[in-house]
PDB file of C-alpha atoms in Angstrom:
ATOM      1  CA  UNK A   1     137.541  71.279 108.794  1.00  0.00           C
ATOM      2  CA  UNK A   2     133.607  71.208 107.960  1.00  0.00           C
ATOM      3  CA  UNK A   3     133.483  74.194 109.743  1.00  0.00           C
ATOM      4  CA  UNK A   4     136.189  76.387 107.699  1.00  0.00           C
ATOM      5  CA  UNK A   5     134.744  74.649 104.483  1.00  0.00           C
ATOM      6  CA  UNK A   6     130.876  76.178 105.113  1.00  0.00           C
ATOM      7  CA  UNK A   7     132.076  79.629 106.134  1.00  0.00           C
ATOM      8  CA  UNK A   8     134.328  79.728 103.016  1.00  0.00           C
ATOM      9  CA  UNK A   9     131.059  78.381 101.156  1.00  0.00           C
ATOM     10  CA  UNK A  10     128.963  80.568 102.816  1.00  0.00           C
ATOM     11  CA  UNK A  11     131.748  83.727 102.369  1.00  0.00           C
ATOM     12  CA  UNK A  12     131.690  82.504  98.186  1.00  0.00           C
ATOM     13  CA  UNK A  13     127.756  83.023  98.037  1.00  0.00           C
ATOM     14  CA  UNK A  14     127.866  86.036 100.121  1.00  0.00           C
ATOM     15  CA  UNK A  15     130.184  87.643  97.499  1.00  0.00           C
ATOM     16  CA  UNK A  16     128.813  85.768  94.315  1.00  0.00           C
ATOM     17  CA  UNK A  17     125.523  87.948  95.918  1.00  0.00           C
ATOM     18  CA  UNK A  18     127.254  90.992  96.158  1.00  0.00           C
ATOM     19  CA  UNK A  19     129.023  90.823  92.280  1.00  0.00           C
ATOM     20  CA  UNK A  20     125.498  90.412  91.142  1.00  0.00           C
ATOM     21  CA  UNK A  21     123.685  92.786  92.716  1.00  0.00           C
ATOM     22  CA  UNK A  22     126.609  95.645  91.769  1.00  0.00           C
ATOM     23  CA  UNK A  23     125.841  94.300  87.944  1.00  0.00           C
ATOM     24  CA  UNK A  24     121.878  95.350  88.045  1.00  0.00           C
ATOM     25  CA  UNK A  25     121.106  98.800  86.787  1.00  0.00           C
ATOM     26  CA  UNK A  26     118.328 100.497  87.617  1.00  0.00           C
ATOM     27  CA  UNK A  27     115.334 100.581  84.963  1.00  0.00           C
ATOM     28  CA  UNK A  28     115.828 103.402  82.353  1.00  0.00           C
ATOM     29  CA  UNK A  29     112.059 104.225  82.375  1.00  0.00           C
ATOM     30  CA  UNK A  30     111.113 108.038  80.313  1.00  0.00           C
ATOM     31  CA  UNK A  31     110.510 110.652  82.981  1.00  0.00           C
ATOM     32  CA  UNK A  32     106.906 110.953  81.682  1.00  0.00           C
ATOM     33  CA  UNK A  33     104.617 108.483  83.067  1.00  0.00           C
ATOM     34  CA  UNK A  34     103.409 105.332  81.226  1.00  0.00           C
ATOM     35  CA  UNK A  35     100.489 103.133  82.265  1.00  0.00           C
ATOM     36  CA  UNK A  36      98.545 100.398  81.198  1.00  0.00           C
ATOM     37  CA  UNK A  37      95.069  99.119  82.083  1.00  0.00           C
ATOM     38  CA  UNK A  38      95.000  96.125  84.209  1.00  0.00           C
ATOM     39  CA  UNK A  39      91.417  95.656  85.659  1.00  0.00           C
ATOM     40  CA  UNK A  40      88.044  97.199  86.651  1.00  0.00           C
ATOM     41  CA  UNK A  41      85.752  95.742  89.034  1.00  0.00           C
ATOM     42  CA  UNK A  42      82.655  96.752  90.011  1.00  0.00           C
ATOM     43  CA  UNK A  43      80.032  95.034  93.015  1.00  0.00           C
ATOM     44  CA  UNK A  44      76.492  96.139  93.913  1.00  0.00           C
ATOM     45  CA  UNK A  45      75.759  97.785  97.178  1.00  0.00           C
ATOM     46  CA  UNK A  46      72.340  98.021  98.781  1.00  0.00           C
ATOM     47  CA  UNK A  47      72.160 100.533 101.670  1.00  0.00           C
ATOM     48  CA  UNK A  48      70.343 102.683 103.194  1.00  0.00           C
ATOM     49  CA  UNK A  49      71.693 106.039 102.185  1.00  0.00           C
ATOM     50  CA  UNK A  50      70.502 104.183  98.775  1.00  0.00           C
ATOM     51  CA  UNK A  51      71.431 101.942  96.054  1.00  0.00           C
ATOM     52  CA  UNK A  52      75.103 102.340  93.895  1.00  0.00           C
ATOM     53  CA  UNK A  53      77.884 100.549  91.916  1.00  0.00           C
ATOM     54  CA  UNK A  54      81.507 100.458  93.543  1.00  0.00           C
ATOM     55  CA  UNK A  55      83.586 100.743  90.563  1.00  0.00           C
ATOM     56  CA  UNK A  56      87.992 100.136  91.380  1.00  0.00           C
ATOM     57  CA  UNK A  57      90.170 101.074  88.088  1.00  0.00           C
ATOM     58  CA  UNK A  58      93.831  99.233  88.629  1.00  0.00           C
ATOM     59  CA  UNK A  59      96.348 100.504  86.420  1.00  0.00           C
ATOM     60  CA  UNK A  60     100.110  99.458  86.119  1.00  0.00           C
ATOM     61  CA  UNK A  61     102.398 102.441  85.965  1.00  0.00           C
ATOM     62  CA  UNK A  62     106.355 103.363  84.867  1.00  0.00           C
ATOM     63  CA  UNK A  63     108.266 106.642  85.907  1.00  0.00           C
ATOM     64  CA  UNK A  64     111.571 107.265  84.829  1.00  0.00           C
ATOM     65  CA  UNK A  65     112.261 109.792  88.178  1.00  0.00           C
ATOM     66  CA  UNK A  66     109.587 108.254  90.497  1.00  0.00           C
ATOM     67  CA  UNK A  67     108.046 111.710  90.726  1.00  0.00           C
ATOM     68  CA  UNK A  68     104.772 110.732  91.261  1.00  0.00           C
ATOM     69  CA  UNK A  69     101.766 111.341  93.815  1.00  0.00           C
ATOM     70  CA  UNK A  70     100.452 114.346  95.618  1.00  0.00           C
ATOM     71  CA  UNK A  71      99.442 114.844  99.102  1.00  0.00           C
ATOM     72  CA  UNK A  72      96.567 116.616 100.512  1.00  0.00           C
ATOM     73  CA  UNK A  73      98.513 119.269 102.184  1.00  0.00           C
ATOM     74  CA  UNK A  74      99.918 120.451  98.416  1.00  0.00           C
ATOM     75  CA  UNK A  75      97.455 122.808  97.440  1.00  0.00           C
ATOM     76  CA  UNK A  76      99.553 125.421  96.279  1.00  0.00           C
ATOM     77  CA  UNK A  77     100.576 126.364  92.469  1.00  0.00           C
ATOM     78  CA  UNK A  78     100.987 124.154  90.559  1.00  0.00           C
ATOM     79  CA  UNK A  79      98.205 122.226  92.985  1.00  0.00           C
ATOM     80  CA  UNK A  80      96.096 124.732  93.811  1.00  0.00           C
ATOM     81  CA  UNK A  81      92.205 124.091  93.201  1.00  0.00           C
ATOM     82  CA  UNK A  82      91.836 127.301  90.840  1.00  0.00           C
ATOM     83  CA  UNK A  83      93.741 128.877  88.553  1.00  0.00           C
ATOM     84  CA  UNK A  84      95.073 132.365  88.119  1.00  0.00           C
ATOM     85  CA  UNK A  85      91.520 133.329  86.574  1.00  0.00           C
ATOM     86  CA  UNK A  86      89.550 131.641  89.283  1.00  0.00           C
ATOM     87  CA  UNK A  87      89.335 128.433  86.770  1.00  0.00           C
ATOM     88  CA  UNK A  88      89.287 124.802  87.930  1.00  0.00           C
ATOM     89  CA  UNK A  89      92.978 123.779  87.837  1.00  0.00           C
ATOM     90  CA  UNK A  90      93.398 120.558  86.317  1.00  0.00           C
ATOM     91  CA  UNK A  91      97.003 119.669  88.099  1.00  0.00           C
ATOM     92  CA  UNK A  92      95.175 120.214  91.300  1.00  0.00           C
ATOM     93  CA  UNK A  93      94.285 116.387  90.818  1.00  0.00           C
ATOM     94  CA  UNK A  94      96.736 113.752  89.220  1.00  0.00           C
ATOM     95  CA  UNK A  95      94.641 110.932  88.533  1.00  0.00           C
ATOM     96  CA  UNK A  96      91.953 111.540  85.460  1.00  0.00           C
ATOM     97  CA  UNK A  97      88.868 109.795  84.637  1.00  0.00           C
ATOM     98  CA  UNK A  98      86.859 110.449  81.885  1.00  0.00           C
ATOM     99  CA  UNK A  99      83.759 108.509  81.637  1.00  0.00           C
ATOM    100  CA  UNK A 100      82.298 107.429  78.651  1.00  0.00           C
ATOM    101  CA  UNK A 101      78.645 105.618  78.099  1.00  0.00           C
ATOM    102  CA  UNK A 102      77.750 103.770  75.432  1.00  0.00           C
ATOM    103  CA  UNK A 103      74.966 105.161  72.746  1.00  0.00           C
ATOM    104  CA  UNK A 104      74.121 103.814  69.459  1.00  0.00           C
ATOM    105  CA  UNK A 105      77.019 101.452  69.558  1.00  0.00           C
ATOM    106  CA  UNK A 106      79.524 103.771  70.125  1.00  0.00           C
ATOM    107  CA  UNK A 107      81.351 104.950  73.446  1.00  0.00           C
ATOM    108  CA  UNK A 108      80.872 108.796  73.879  1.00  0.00           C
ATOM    109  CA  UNK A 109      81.927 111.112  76.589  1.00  0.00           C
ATOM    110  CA  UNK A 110      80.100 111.708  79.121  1.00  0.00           C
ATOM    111  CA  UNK A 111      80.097 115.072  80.929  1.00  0.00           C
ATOM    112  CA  UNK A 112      78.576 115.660  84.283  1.00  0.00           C
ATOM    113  CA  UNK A 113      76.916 119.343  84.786  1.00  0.00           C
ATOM    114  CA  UNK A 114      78.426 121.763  86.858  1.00  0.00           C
ATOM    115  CA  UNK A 115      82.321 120.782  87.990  1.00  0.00           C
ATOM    116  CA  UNK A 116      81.679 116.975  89.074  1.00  0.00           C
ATOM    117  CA  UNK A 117      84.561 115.210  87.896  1.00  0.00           C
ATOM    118  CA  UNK A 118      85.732 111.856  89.497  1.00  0.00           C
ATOM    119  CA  UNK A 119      89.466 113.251  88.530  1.00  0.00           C
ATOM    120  CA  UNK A 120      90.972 112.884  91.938  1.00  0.00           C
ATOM    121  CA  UNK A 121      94.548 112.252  93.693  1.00  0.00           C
ATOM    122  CA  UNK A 122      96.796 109.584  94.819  1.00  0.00           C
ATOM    123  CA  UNK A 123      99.294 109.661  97.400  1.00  0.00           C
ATOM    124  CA  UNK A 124     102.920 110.204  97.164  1.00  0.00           C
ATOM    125  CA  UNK A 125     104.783 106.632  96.683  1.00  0.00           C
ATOM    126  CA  UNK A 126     107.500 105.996  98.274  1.00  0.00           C
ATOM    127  CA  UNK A 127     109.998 106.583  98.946  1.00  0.00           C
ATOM    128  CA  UNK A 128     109.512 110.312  98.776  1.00  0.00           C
ATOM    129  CA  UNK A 129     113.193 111.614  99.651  1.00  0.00           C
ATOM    130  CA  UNK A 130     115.155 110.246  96.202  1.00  0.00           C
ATOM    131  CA  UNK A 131     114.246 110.504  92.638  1.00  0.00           C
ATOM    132  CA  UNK A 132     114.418 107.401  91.470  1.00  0.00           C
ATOM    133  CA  UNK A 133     112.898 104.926  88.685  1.00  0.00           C
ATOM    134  CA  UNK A 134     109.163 103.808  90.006  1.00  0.00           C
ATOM    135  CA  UNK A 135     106.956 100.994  88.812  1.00  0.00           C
ATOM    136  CA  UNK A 136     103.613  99.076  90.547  1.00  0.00           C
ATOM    137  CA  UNK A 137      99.584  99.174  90.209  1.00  0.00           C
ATOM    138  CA  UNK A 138      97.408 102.183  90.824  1.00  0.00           C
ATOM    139  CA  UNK A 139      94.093 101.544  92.078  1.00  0.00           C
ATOM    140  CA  UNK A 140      91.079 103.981  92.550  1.00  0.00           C
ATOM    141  CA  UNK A 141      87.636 103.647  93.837  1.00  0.00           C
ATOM    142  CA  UNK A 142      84.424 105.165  92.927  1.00  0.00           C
ATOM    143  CA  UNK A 143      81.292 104.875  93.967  1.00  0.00           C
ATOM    144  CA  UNK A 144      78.062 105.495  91.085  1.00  0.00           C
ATOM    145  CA  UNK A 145      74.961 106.344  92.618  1.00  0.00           C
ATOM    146  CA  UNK A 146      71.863 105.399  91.798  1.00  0.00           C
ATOM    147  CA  UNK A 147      70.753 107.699  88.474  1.00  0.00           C
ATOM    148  CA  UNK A 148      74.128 108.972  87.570  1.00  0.00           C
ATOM    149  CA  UNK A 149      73.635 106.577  84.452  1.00  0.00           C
ATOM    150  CA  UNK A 150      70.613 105.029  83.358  1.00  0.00           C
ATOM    151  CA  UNK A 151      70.239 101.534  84.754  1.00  0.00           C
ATOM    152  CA  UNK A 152      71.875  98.883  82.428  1.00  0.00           C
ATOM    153  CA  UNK A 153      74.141 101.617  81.064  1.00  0.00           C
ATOM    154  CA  UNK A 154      77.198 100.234  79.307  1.00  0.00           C
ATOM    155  CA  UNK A 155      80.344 102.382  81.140  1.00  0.00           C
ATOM    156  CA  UNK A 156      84.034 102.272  80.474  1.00  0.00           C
ATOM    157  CA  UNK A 157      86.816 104.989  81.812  1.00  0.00           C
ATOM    158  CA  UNK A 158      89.348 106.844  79.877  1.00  0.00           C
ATOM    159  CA  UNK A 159      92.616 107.134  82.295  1.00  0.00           C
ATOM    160  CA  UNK A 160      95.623 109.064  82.545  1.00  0.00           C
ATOM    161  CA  UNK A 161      98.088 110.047  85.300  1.00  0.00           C
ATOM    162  CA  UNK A 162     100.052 113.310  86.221  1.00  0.00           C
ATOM    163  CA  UNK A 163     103.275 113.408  87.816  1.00  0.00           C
ATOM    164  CA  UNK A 164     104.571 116.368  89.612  1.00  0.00           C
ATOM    165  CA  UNK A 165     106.360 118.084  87.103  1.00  0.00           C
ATOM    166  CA  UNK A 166     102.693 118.025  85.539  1.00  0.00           C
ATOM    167  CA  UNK A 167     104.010 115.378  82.631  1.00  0.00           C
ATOM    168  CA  UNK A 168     100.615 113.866  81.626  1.00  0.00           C
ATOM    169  CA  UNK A 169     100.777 109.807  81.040  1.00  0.00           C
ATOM    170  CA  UNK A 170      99.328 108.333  77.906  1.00  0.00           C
ATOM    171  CA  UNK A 171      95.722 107.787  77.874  1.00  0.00           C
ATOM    172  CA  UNK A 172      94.154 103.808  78.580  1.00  0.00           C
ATOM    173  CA  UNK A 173      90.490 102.799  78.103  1.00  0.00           C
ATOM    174  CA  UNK A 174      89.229 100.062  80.491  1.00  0.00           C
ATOM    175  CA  UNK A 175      86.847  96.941  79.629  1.00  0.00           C
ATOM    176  CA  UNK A 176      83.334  98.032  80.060  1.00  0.00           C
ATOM    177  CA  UNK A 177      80.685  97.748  82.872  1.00  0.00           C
ATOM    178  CA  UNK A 178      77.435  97.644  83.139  1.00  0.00           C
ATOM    179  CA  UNK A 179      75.859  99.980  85.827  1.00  0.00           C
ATOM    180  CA  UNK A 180      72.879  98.650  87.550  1.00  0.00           C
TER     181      UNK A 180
END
C-alpha cells in the first residue's frame, strides 16, 4: 500500500513537472543585442616585462536569436580584417571598446595612433547549432601598459556588442578607473 501510494505521488509530481515546464515560453528578446554594464575591475601588476593595469569589463547581454560570438577561424566577409578598399573592417571584431579619459572634468575620447584598438572578439556561445533566445555576462580583459595614459588618469569604456548578422547593441559607459 505505501508503496503504490509514493509511486502514484511520485507519478503526480513527475507530471505536475511536466504541465509546467510545457507552460514556459521562451524569452521574446529583439534580435538586436541589448546589454547593460555590470562591473569593471582593475588590479596592479608588477613584472618584469614592466609595470600595467589589468582592466575586466563584465557586461550582461540579451539576443532575441542567440546569434552571437565569432570564432577565430571566421575571417572571411563579413569577418574579414579589411575591407573591399583595403580598410580596417569593423565586423572583423564584435566586441567594441572605446576609451575615454577624463580632461577638464569631462570624459573625452581617446584615440590611439595608428590602428590600436582594444575592439576585439568573443567566442561563439553555445549552443551554436539552434537559433535560439540567449542571455548571460560578457567579460573581457585588457591589459594597460605603463604610459598608455598618464599615471593617475581617470579611464572609463564606452561598450557595444555585434552579433553576426552585424546588428550593433546599444552603447553602455562603465564606472571609472584610475590608471596607475
Amino acid at each position: 500500500m505505501l508503496t503504490i501510494r509514493t509511486l502514484v505521488l511520485g507519478a503526480s509530481f513527475l507530471l505536475a513537472g511536466a504541465g509546467l515546464s510545457s507552460c514556459l515560453t521562451a524569452p521574446d528578446y529583439p534580435d538586436t543585442p541589448s546589454i547593460e554594464f555590470e562591473n569593471i575591475r582593475s588590479e596592479r601588476v608588477v613584472a618584469d616585462i614592466g609595470n600595467y593595469d589589468t582592466v575586466t569589463v563584465t557586461v550582461s547581454f540579451r539576443d532575441g536569436d542567440g546569434d552571437l560570438g565569432l570564432d577565430n577561424s571566421e575571417t572571411n566577409a563579413p569577418y574579414n580584417l579589411n575591407d573591399a578598399s583595403g580598410q580596417p573592417n569593423k565586423f572583423y571584431n564584435n566586441y567594441f571598446f572605446q576609451p575615454q579619459i577624463l580632461r577638464d572634468g569631462t570624459f573625452v575620447d581617446f584615440n590611439f595612433t595608428g590602428s590600436f584598438r582594444y575592439d576585439s572578439r568573443f567566442p561563439r556561445i553555445p549552443p551554436i547549432d539552434r537559433n535560439e533566445p540567449k542571455r548571460g555576462n560578457l567579460s573581457f580583459g585588457l591589459q594597460i601598459f605603463q604610459g598608455t595614459f598618464p599615471a593617475g588618469s581617470q579611464v572609463r569604456f564606452k561598450v557595444s556588442i555585434a552579433d553576426r548578422a552585424l546588428n550593433v547593441s546599444n552603447e553602455v559607459i562603465t564606472d571609472p578607473i584610475t590608471i596607475q
